[in-house]
PDB file of C-alpha atoms in Angstrom:
ATOM      1  CA  MET A   1     -31.501 123.786 -82.196  1.00  0.00           C
ATOM      2  CA  VAL A   2     -34.816 124.537 -80.529  1.00  0.00           C
ATOM      3  CA  ARG A   3     -34.024 127.229 -78.004  1.00  0.00           C
ATOM      4  CA  SER A   4     -37.457 127.159 -76.397  1.00  0.00           C
ATOM      5  CA  CYS A   5     -36.545 123.770 -75.012  1.00  0.00           C
ATOM      6  CA  MET A   6     -34.133 121.786 -72.839  1.00  0.00           C
ATOM      7  CA  TRP A   7     -35.885 121.410 -69.507  1.00  0.00           C
ATOM      8  CA  SER A   8     -33.838 122.411 -66.506  1.00  0.00           C
ATOM      9  CA  HIS A   9     -34.569 123.812 -63.067  1.00  0.00           C
ATOM     10  CA  ARG A  10     -32.420 126.935 -63.329  1.00  0.00           C
ATOM     11  CA  LEU A  11     -34.026 130.332 -62.897  1.00  0.00           C
ATOM     12  CA  MET A  12     -35.316 132.026 -66.066  1.00  0.00           C
ATOM     13  CA  SER A  13     -33.765 135.244 -64.909  1.00  0.00           C
ATOM     14  CA  LEU A  14     -35.704 137.754 -67.022  1.00  0.00           C
ATOM     15  CA  GLY A  15     -39.058 136.428 -65.848  1.00  0.00           C
ATOM     16  CA  SER A  16     -42.082 135.998 -68.087  1.00  0.00           C
ATOM     17  CA  CYS A  17     -42.966 138.088 -71.111  1.00  0.00           C
ATOM     18  CA  ARG A  18     -45.859 139.470 -69.059  1.00  0.00           C
ATOM     19  CA  ASP A  19     -43.383 140.672 -66.421  1.00  0.00           C
ATOM     20  CA  VAL A  20     -41.242 142.307 -69.105  1.00  0.00           C
ATOM     21  CA  LEU A  21     -44.246 144.022 -70.704  1.00  0.00           C
ATOM     22  CA  ASP A  22     -45.618 145.332 -67.419  1.00  0.00           C
ATOM     23  CA  ARG A  23     -42.290 146.658 -66.136  1.00  0.00           C
ATOM     24  CA  TYR A  24     -40.472 147.850 -69.227  1.00  0.00           C
ATOM     25  CA  PHE A  25     -42.530 147.736 -72.442  1.00  0.00           C
ATOM     26  CA  GLN A  26     -46.083 148.917 -71.719  1.00  0.00           C
ATOM     27  CA  GLU A  27     -46.495 149.861 -75.406  1.00  0.00           C
ATOM     28  CA  GLY A  28     -45.260 146.472 -76.652  1.00  0.00           C
ATOM     29  CA  LEU A  29     -41.966 144.825 -77.559  1.00  0.00           C
ATOM     30  CA  PRO A  30     -39.892 145.651 -80.647  1.00  0.00           C
ATOM     31  CA  GLU A  31     -41.098 143.692 -83.662  1.00  0.00           C
ATOM     32  CA  LEU A  32     -37.878 141.675 -84.024  1.00  0.00           C
ATOM     33  CA  ALA A  33     -38.082 140.640 -80.354  1.00  0.00           C
ATOM     34  CA  CYS A  34     -41.689 139.531 -80.969  1.00  0.00           C
ATOM     35  CA  ALA A  35     -40.505 137.484 -83.959  1.00  0.00           C
ATOM     36  CA  ILE A  36     -37.842 135.638 -81.958  1.00  0.00           C
ATOM     37  CA  ILE A  37     -40.209 134.899 -79.064  1.00  0.00           C
ATOM     38  CA  LEU A  38     -43.069 133.762 -81.297  1.00  0.00           C
ATOM     39  CA  ARG A  39     -40.738 131.565 -83.357  1.00  0.00           C
ATOM     40  CA  ASP A  40     -39.481 129.768 -80.255  1.00  0.00           C
ATOM     41  CA  VAL A  41     -43.008 129.365 -78.871  1.00  0.00           C
ATOM     42  CA  LEU A  42     -43.965 127.806 -82.209  1.00  0.00           C
ATOM     43  CA  PHE A  43     -41.037 125.387 -81.925  1.00  0.00           C
ATOM     44  CA  ALA A  44     -42.410 124.305 -78.539  1.00  0.00           C
ATOM     45  CA  LEU A  45     -45.952 123.951 -79.921  1.00  0.00           C
ATOM     46  CA  GLN A  46     -44.658 122.030 -82.918  1.00  0.00           C
ATOM     47  CA  TYR A  47     -43.073 119.514 -80.550  1.00  0.00           C
ATOM     48  CA  LEU A  48     -46.135 119.267 -78.307  1.00  0.00           C
ATOM     49  CA  HIS A  49     -48.502 118.771 -81.237  1.00  0.00           C
ATOM     50  CA  LYS A  50     -46.309 116.023 -82.680  1.00  0.00           C
ATOM     51  CA  GLN A  51     -46.574 114.310 -79.295  1.00  0.00           C
ATOM     52  CA  LEU A  52     -50.390 114.640 -79.553  1.00  0.00           C
ATOM     53  CA  TYR A  53     -50.696 117.258 -76.816  1.00  0.00           C
ATOM     54  CA  ILE A  54     -52.646 120.524 -76.875  1.00  0.00           C
ATOM     55  CA  HIS A  55     -51.159 123.218 -74.647  1.00  0.00           C
ATOM     56  CA  ARG A  56     -54.388 125.212 -74.034  1.00  0.00           C
ATOM     57  CA  SER A  57     -52.697 128.037 -72.129  1.00  0.00           C
ATOM     58  CA  VAL A  58     -50.418 129.935 -74.528  1.00  0.00           C
ATOM     59  CA  ARG A  59     -50.023 133.450 -73.132  1.00  0.00           C
ATOM     60  CA  ALA A  60     -47.270 135.916 -72.240  1.00  0.00           C
ATOM     61  CA  SER A  61     -47.206 134.971 -68.547  1.00  0.00           C
ATOM     62  CA  HIS A  62     -46.307 131.403 -69.597  1.00  0.00           C
ATOM     63  CA  VAL A  63     -43.442 132.415 -71.899  1.00  0.00           C
ATOM     64  CA  LEU A  64     -40.215 132.642 -69.879  1.00  0.00           C
ATOM     65  CA  LEU A  65     -36.961 134.391 -70.845  1.00  0.00           C
ATOM     66  CA  ASP A  66     -33.394 134.338 -69.581  1.00  0.00           C
ATOM     67  CA  ILE A  67     -30.223 136.357 -70.156  1.00  0.00           C
ATOM     68  CA  ASN A  68     -28.829 133.706 -72.519  1.00  0.00           C
ATOM     69  CA  GLY A  69     -31.597 134.342 -75.028  1.00  0.00           C
ATOM     70  CA  CYS A  70     -33.481 131.156 -74.149  1.00  0.00           C
ATOM     71  CA  VAL A  71     -37.273 131.163 -74.507  1.00  0.00           C
ATOM     72  CA  LYS A  72     -39.328 128.509 -72.708  1.00  0.00           C
ATOM     73  CA  LEU A  73     -43.028 127.749 -72.807  1.00  0.00           C
ATOM     74  CA  SER A  74     -44.465 126.861 -69.402  1.00  0.00           C
ATOM     75  CA  GLY A  75     -48.062 126.448 -68.185  1.00  0.00           C
ATOM     76  CA  LEU A  76     -48.193 122.738 -68.968  1.00  0.00           C
ATOM     77  CA  ARG A  77     -50.675 121.978 -66.188  1.00  0.00           C
ATOM     78  CA  SER A  78     -53.424 122.871 -68.668  1.00  0.00           C
ATOM     79  CA  ALA A  79     -52.091 120.594 -71.427  1.00  0.00           C
ATOM     80  CA  ALA A  80     -54.316 117.763 -72.650  1.00  0.00           C
ATOM     81  CA  SER A  81     -53.474 114.611 -74.581  1.00  0.00           C
ATOM     82  CA  MET A  82     -55.270 113.624 -77.782  1.00  0.00           C
ATOM     83  CA  MET A  83     -54.741 110.020 -76.641  1.00  0.00           C
ATOM     84  CA  VAL A  84     -57.716 109.012 -74.503  1.00  0.00           C
ATOM     85  CA  ARG A  85     -57.912 105.458 -73.107  1.00  0.00           C
ATOM     86  CA  GLY A  86     -55.301 104.317 -75.595  1.00  0.00           C
ATOM     87  CA  ARG A  87     -57.093 105.765 -78.624  1.00  0.00           C
ATOM     88  CA  ARG A  88     -56.126 108.852 -80.572  1.00  0.00           C
ATOM     89  CA  HIS A  89     -58.962 111.359 -80.747  1.00  0.00           C
ATOM     90  CA  ARG A  90     -59.240 113.936 -83.501  1.00  0.00           C
ATOM     91  CA  GLN A  91     -61.039 116.414 -81.239  1.00  0.00           C
ATOM     92  CA  LEU A  92     -61.379 117.095 -77.535  1.00  0.00           C
ATOM     93  CA  HIS A  93     -64.414 118.573 -75.793  1.00  0.00           C
ATOM     94  CA  ASN A  94     -63.363 119.299 -72.224  1.00  0.00           C
ATOM     95  CA  LEU A  95     -62.239 122.696 -70.932  1.00  0.00           C
ATOM     96  CA  PRO A  96     -58.807 123.204 -69.320  1.00  0.00           C
ATOM     97  CA  PRO A  97     -58.656 123.259 -65.511  1.00  0.00           C
ATOM     98  CA  PRO A  98     -60.110 126.634 -64.465  1.00  0.00           C
ATOM     99  CA  ASP A  99     -57.698 129.228 -63.122  1.00  0.00           C
ATOM    100  CA  HIS A 100     -58.693 130.860 -59.857  1.00  0.00           C
ATOM    101  CA  ASP A 101     -59.817 134.010 -61.720  1.00  0.00           C
ATOM    102  CA  ASN A 102     -60.588 132.518 -65.157  1.00  0.00           C
ATOM    103  CA  ALA A 103     -57.664 134.564 -66.476  1.00  0.00           C
ATOM    104  CA  ASN A 104     -56.957 132.084 -69.236  1.00  0.00           C
ATOM    105  CA  LEU A 105     -60.260 132.686 -71.045  1.00  0.00           C
ATOM    106  CA  MET A 106     -58.956 135.704 -72.991  1.00  0.00           C
ATOM    107  CA  TRP A 107     -56.518 133.486 -74.898  1.00  0.00           C
ATOM    108  CA  LEU A 108     -58.785 130.519 -75.615  1.00  0.00           C
ATOM    109  CA  SER A 109     -60.113 129.888 -79.112  1.00  0.00           C
ATOM    110  CA  PRO A 110     -63.812 130.324 -79.978  1.00  0.00           C
ATOM    111  CA  GLU A 111     -64.290 126.613 -80.685  1.00  0.00           C
ATOM    112  CA  LEU A 112     -62.794 125.649 -77.310  1.00  0.00           C
ATOM    113  CA  LEU A 113     -65.061 128.106 -75.488  1.00  0.00           C
ATOM    114  CA  GLU A 114     -68.149 126.960 -77.394  1.00  0.00           C
ATOM    115  CA  GLN A 115     -67.844 123.329 -76.184  1.00  0.00           C
ATOM    116  CA  ASN A 116     -70.071 122.078 -78.986  1.00  0.00           C
ATOM    117  CA  LEU A 117     -70.115 118.686 -80.705  1.00  0.00           C
ATOM    118  CA  LYS A 118     -67.363 119.710 -83.137  1.00  0.00           C
ATOM    119  CA  GLY A 119     -64.838 119.996 -80.302  1.00  0.00           C
ATOM    120  CA  TYR A 120     -61.355 121.426 -80.802  1.00  0.00           C
ATOM    121  CA  ASP A 121     -57.863 120.255 -81.689  1.00  0.00           C
ATOM    122  CA  GLU A 122     -54.273 121.550 -81.691  1.00  0.00           C
ATOM    123  CA  ARG A 123     -55.260 124.472 -83.915  1.00  0.00           C
ATOM    124  CA  SER A 124     -56.847 126.074 -80.855  1.00  0.00           C
ATOM    125  CA  ASP A 125     -53.245 126.699 -79.699  1.00  0.00           C
ATOM    126  CA  ILE A 126     -52.623 128.611 -82.933  1.00  0.00           C
ATOM    127  CA  TYR A 127     -55.514 130.954 -82.102  1.00  0.00           C
ATOM    128  CA  SER A 128     -53.974 131.528 -78.664  1.00  0.00           C
ATOM    129  CA  LEU A 129     -50.671 132.291 -80.387  1.00  0.00           C
ATOM    130  CA  GLY A 130     -52.494 134.958 -82.409  1.00  0.00           C
ATOM    131  CA  VAL A 131     -53.718 136.540 -79.180  1.00  0.00           C
ATOM    132  CA  LEU A 132     -50.131 136.336 -77.905  1.00  0.00           C
ATOM    133  CA  CYS A 133     -48.973 138.226 -81.034  1.00  0.00           C
ATOM    134  CA  CYS A 134     -51.229 141.130 -80.083  1.00  0.00           C
ATOM    135  CA  GLU A 135     -50.253 140.910 -76.420  1.00  0.00           C
ATOM    136  CA  LEU A 136     -46.519 141.120 -77.197  1.00  0.00           C
ATOM    137  CA  ALA A 137     -46.839 143.836 -79.824  1.00  0.00           C
ATOM    138  CA  ASN A 138     -49.411 146.044 -78.070  1.00  0.00           C
ATOM    139  CA  GLY A 139     -48.300 145.505 -74.478  1.00  0.00           C
ATOM    140  CA  ALA A 140     -51.896 145.027 -73.311  1.00  0.00           C
ATOM    141  CA  VAL A 141     -53.869 141.858 -72.716  1.00  0.00           C
ATOM    142  CA  PRO A 142     -56.610 141.608 -75.378  1.00  0.00           C
ATOM    143  CA  PHE A 143     -60.153 141.474 -73.954  1.00  0.00           C
ATOM    144  CA  ALA A 144     -58.808 142.274 -70.468  1.00  0.00           C
ATOM    145  CA  ASP A 145     -61.456 144.883 -69.652  1.00  0.00           C
ATOM    146  CA  VAL A 146     -64.304 143.195 -71.533  1.00  0.00           C
ATOM    147  CA  PRO A 147     -66.928 141.307 -69.475  1.00  0.00           C
ATOM    148  CA  THR A 148     -66.565 137.544 -69.894  1.00  0.00           C
ATOM    149  CA  THR A 149     -69.946 137.096 -71.582  1.00  0.00           C
ATOM    150  CA  LEU A 150     -69.238 139.876 -74.079  1.00  0.00           C
ATOM    151  CA  MET A 151     -65.747 138.521 -74.781  1.00  0.00           C
ATOM    152  CA  PHE A 152     -67.222 135.095 -75.486  1.00  0.00           C
ATOM    153  CA  THR A 153     -69.889 136.556 -77.771  1.00  0.00           C
ATOM    154  CA  GLU A 154     -67.393 138.674 -79.701  1.00  0.00           C
ATOM    155  CA  LYS A 155     -65.080 135.715 -80.289  1.00  0.00           C
ATOM    156  CA  VAL A 156     -67.898 133.479 -81.490  1.00  0.00           C
ATOM    157  CA  ARG A 157     -69.038 136.226 -83.889  1.00  0.00           C
ATOM    158  CA  GLY A 158     -65.544 136.342 -85.357  1.00  0.00           C
ATOM    159  CA  ASN A 159     -64.340 139.597 -83.822  1.00  0.00           C
ATOM    160  CA  ARG A 160     -60.692 139.400 -82.855  1.00  0.00           C
ATOM    161  CA  PRO A 161     -57.873 141.526 -81.439  1.00  0.00           C
ATOM    162  CA  GLN A 162     -55.457 143.172 -83.820  1.00  0.00           C
ATOM    163  CA  LEU A 163     -51.989 144.649 -83.949  1.00  0.00           C
ATOM    164  CA  LEU A 164     -52.212 148.383 -83.310  1.00  0.00           C
ATOM    165  CA  ASP A 165     -50.315 150.796 -85.532  1.00  0.00           C
ATOM    166  CA  CYS A 166     -51.005 153.608 -87.996  1.00  0.00           C
ATOM    167  CA  SER A 167     -52.751 151.215 -90.413  1.00  0.00           C
ATOM    168  CA  SER A 168     -55.159 149.645 -87.932  1.00  0.00           C
ATOM    169  CA  PHE A 169     -55.522 152.260 -85.212  1.00  0.00           C
ATOM    170  CA  PRO A 170     -59.222 153.101 -84.936  1.00  0.00           C
ATOM    171  CA  GLU A 171     -60.012 156.801 -84.975  1.00  0.00           C
ATOM    172  CA  PRO A 172     -61.546 158.686 -83.355  1.00  0.00           C
ATOM    173  CA  LEU A 173     -61.802 157.239 -79.858  1.00  0.00           C
ATOM    174  CA  ASP A 174     -62.600 158.979 -76.612  1.00  0.00           C
ATOM    175  CA  ASP A 175     -60.570 158.400 -73.469  1.00  0.00           C
ATOM    176  CA  GLY A 176     -63.017 155.857 -72.047  1.00  0.00           C
ATOM    177  CA  GLU A 177     -62.863 153.736 -75.181  1.00  0.00           C
ATOM    178  CA  MET A 178     -59.075 153.916 -75.174  1.00  0.00           C
ATOM    179  CA  LYS A 179     -58.935 152.650 -71.588  1.00  0.00           C
ATOM    180  CA  SER A 180     -61.287 149.792 -72.404  1.00  0.00           C
ATOM    181  CA  MET A 181     -59.516 148.646 -75.570  1.00  0.00           C
ATOM    182  CA  TYR A 182     -55.907 148.901 -74.484  1.00  0.00           C
ATOM    183  CA  ASN A 183     -56.094 147.865 -70.825  1.00  0.00           C
ATOM    184  CA  THR A 184     -54.395 151.000 -69.521  1.00  0.00           C
ATOM    185  CA  ASP A 185     -54.311 149.545 -66.005  1.00  0.00           C
ATOM    186  CA  SER A 186     -51.241 147.494 -66.991  1.00  0.00           C
ATOM    187  CA  GLY A 187     -48.661 150.060 -65.998  1.00  0.00           C
ATOM    188  CA  VAL A 188     -49.869 153.048 -68.001  1.00  0.00           C
ATOM    189  CA  GLY A 189     -52.419 154.363 -65.540  1.00  0.00           C
ATOM    190  CA  ASP A 190     -55.874 155.847 -65.891  1.00  0.00           C
ATOM    191  CA  SER A 191     -54.731 159.430 -66.365  1.00  0.00           C
ATOM    192  CA  ALA A 192     -55.556 161.449 -69.462  1.00  0.00           C
ATOM    193  CA  GLU A 193     -51.836 161.758 -70.077  1.00  0.00           C
ATOM    194  CA  GLY A 194     -51.459 157.966 -70.139  1.00  0.00           C
ATOM    195  CA  VAL A 195     -54.325 157.525 -72.588  1.00  0.00           C
ATOM    196  CA  CYS A 196     -53.013 160.309 -74.799  1.00  0.00           C
ATOM    197  CA  ARG A 197     -49.546 158.751 -74.835  1.00  0.00           C
ATOM    198  CA  LEU A 198     -50.991 155.410 -75.911  1.00  0.00           C
ATOM    199  CA  ARG A 199     -52.894 157.145 -78.692  1.00  0.00           C
ATOM    200  CA  GLN A 200     -49.707 158.790 -79.938  1.00  0.00           C
ATOM    201  CA  VAL A 201     -47.554 155.653 -79.703  1.00  0.00           C
ATOM    202  CA  PHE A 202     -49.914 153.385 -81.616  1.00  0.00           C
ATOM    203  CA  ALA A 203     -50.882 155.955 -84.247  1.00  0.00           C
ATOM    204  CA  ALA A 204     -47.239 156.861 -84.955  1.00  0.00           C
ATOM    205  CA  ARG A 205     -45.734 153.396 -85.417  1.00  0.00           C
ATOM    206  CA  LYS A 206     -45.857 151.014 -88.379  1.00  0.00           C
ATOM    207  CA  LEU A 207     -45.644 147.258 -87.951  1.00  0.00           C
ATOM    208  CA  SER A 208     -44.717 145.134 -90.955  1.00  0.00           C
ATOM    209  CA  GLU A 209     -47.293 143.605 -93.287  1.00  0.00           C
ATOM    210  CA  PRO A 210     -45.985 140.065 -92.590  1.00  0.00           C
ATOM    211  CA  PHE A 211     -46.619 140.629 -88.871  1.00  0.00           C
ATOM    212  CA  HIS A 212     -50.200 141.697 -89.544  1.00  0.00           C
ATOM    213  CA  HIS A 213     -50.668 138.731 -91.874  1.00  0.00           C
ATOM    214  CA  LEU A 214     -49.281 136.257 -89.326  1.00  0.00           C
ATOM    215  CA  SER A 215     -51.635 137.424 -86.575  1.00  0.00           C
ATOM    216  CA  GLU A 216     -54.638 137.423 -88.924  1.00  0.00           C
ATOM    217  CA  LEU A 217     -53.864 133.866 -90.053  1.00  0.00           C
ATOM    218  CA  ALA A 218     -53.619 132.641 -86.469  1.00  0.00           C
ATOM    219  CA  LEU A 219     -56.840 134.399 -85.422  1.00  0.00           C
ATOM    220  CA  GLN A 220     -59.059 132.930 -88.139  1.00  0.00           C
ATOM    221  CA  ARG A 221     -62.501 132.145 -86.732  1.00  0.00           C
ATOM    222  CA  ASP A 222     -62.606 128.852 -88.629  1.00  0.00           C
ATOM    223  CA  PRO A 223     -59.933 126.507 -87.207  1.00  0.00           C
ATOM    224  CA  GLU A 224     -59.730 124.715 -90.566  1.00  0.00           C
ATOM    225  CA  ARG A 225     -58.236 127.883 -92.055  1.00  0.00           C
ATOM    226  CA  ARG A 226     -55.496 128.235 -89.450  1.00  0.00           C
ATOM    227  CA  PRO A 227     -52.018 126.953 -90.344  1.00  0.00           C
ATOM    228  CA  SER A 228     -50.256 124.328 -88.262  1.00  0.00           C
ATOM    229  CA  ALA A 229     -47.288 125.263 -86.072  1.00  0.00           C
ATOM    230  CA  THR A 230     -44.945 123.891 -88.743  1.00  0.00           C
ATOM    231  CA  GLN A 231     -46.610 125.954 -91.458  1.00  0.00           C
ATOM    232  CA  MET A 232     -46.476 129.049 -89.266  1.00  0.00           C
ATOM    233  CA  LEU A 233     -42.717 128.624 -88.812  1.00  0.00           C
ATOM    234  CA  ASN A 234     -42.304 128.948 -92.589  1.00  0.00           C
ATOM    235  CA  HIS A 235     -44.097 132.310 -92.633  1.00  0.00           C
ATOM    236  CA  GLN A 236     -42.312 135.286 -94.154  1.00  0.00           C
ATOM    237  CA  PHE A 237     -42.481 137.141 -90.835  1.00  0.00           C
ATOM    238  CA  PHE A 238     -39.731 134.951 -89.372  1.00  0.00           C
ATOM    239  CA  LYS A 239     -37.348 135.469 -92.300  1.00  0.00           C
ATOM    240  CA  GLN A 240     -36.258 138.783 -90.768  1.00  0.00           C
ATOM    241  CA  ILE A 241     -34.494 136.900 -87.945  1.00  0.00           C
ATOM    242  CA  ARG A 242     -30.729 136.561 -88.470  1.00  0.00           C
ATOM    243  CA  LYS A 243     -28.418 134.132 -86.717  1.00  0.00           C
ATOM    244  CA  THR A 244     -26.683 137.051 -85.022  1.00  0.00           C
ATOM    245  CA  ASP A 245     -29.886 138.482 -83.501  1.00  0.00           C
ATOM    246  CA  PHE A 246     -29.821 138.141 -79.712  1.00  0.00           C
ATOM    247  CA  LEU A 247     -33.059 138.632 -77.803  1.00  0.00           C
ATOM    248  CA  PRO A 248     -31.576 140.157 -74.588  1.00  0.00           C
ATOM    249  CA  SER A 249     -29.859 142.887 -76.624  1.00  0.00           C
ATOM    250  CA  LEU A 250     -33.187 143.781 -78.253  1.00  0.00           C
ATOM    251  CA  ILE A 251     -34.780 144.296 -74.830  1.00  0.00           C
ATOM    252  CA  GLY A 252     -31.655 145.669 -73.175  1.00  0.00           C
ATOM    253  CA  ARG A 253     -33.462 147.758 -70.576  1.00  0.00           C
ATOM    254  CA  VAL A 254     -34.781 144.576 -68.919  1.00  0.00           C
ATOM    255  CA  LYS A 255     -32.855 143.709 -65.756  1.00  0.00           C
ATOM    256  CA  PRO A 256     -32.473 140.146 -64.426  1.00  0.00           C
ATOM    257  CA  ILE A 257     -34.613 139.212 -61.471  1.00  0.00           C
ATOM    258  CA  LYS A 258     -32.579 139.140 -58.265  1.00  0.00           C
ATOM    259  CA  PRO A 259     -33.673 136.740 -55.510  1.00  0.00           C
ATOM    260  CA  ASP A 260     -34.663 138.467 -52.281  1.00  0.00           C
ATOM    261  CA  ALA A 261     -32.071 137.533 -49.649  1.00  0.00           C
ATOM    262  CA  ASN A 262     -34.751 137.986 -46.958  1.00  0.00           C
ATOM    263  CA  ASP A 263     -37.229 135.639 -48.622  1.00  0.00           C
ATOM    264  CA  ILE A 264     -36.819 132.449 -46.588  1.00  0.00           C
ATOM    265  CA  SER A 265     -39.350 130.483 -48.669  1.00  0.00           C
ATOM    266  CA  ALA A 266     -37.434 131.243 -51.869  1.00  0.00           C
ATOM    267  CA  LEU A 267     -34.163 130.187 -50.265  1.00  0.00           C
ATOM    268  CA  LEU A 268     -35.685 126.915 -49.035  1.00  0.00           C
ATOM    269  CA  LEU A 269     -37.141 126.224 -52.469  1.00  0.00           C
ATOM    270  CA  GLN A 270     -33.791 126.931 -54.101  1.00  0.00           C
ATOM    271  CA  GLU A 271     -32.104 124.527 -51.681  1.00  0.00           C
ATOM    272  CA  LYS A 272     -34.661 121.788 -52.351  1.00  0.00           C
ATOM    273  CA  MET A 273     -34.335 122.178 -56.109  1.00  0.00           C
ATOM    274  CA  SER A 274     -30.556 121.995 -55.916  1.00  0.00           C
ATOM    275  CA  GLU A 275     -30.929 118.616 -54.195  1.00  0.00           C
ATOM    276  CA  MET A 276     -33.239 117.234 -56.868  1.00  0.00           C
ATOM    277  CA  ASP A 277     -31.729 114.703 -59.244  1.00  0.00           C
ATOM    278  CA  ILE A 278     -32.825 116.275 -62.523  1.00  0.00           C
ATOM    279  CA  GLU A 279     -30.791 115.998 -65.683  1.00  0.00           C
ATOM    280  CA  LYS A 280     -30.277 119.322 -67.445  1.00  0.00           C
ATOM    281  CA  GLN A 281     -31.124 117.846 -70.831  1.00  0.00           C
ATOM    282  CA  THR A 282     -33.726 115.198 -71.382  1.00  0.00           C
ATOM    283  CA  GLU A 283     -36.065 114.029 -74.093  1.00  0.00           C
ATOM    284  CA  TRP A 284     -38.603 116.636 -73.046  1.00  0.00           C
ATOM    285  CA  ASP A 285     -38.197 119.451 -75.496  1.00  0.00           C
ATOM    286  CA  PHE A 286     -40.196 122.353 -74.127  1.00  0.00           C
TER     287      PHE A 286
END
């Protein structure tokens, strides 16, 4: 069963992965939790790609969690169909609808940002998944503190984010470089103590070789060298997941979001949604 699916209008009570990272796991999620989340996101992408859609906005803030262990991929307003005027296209050339602060650019693939004659296809989502790997494991948003022009240039040149542990942690770095690379504004703070703690956490931990390999595969500069979502699901990294593994128990410190009783707008929205005639299970398998 694809647990990243089954559209319904109930609240995803643990919020987004970005919420969880900012509030509880500034240094990144446990590796097994990353594996479960990434597997379920890949199930959603596998379905979308079979339906000839490209998501174009895979990132932690669009991955939603609930207390039942369900993982859902949202952000479908940026999705684009490979069917244009009744014809299937092998590549697209248009950019996704711009966010109000261009926040989505950090996750987009080099070929999508280039907007050249080659265009892009569903493998651009796999690159975004690679960025998501680093976001979940490191806690920080890759490229967050890099100027847009520099970020674009670095991606086109083939530079990419990486999982941070004792094997990949660059040494030595001064405090300013640490702040720039690891986005210490996301809950850690700009203090010397916060930077030092990040240095210690990343340098002391060891992520598995399959995890490193998975992220490197997804972040290949050449889209032709990236696996499909189906091929990614067969990667050794996901073999560590057992049927008894339960995502909420792996992130047990995360508390469900409680609606604010004083928030009238939320109450009105909840009332409207309860009146909507939406089946809890449909053909849509997100």
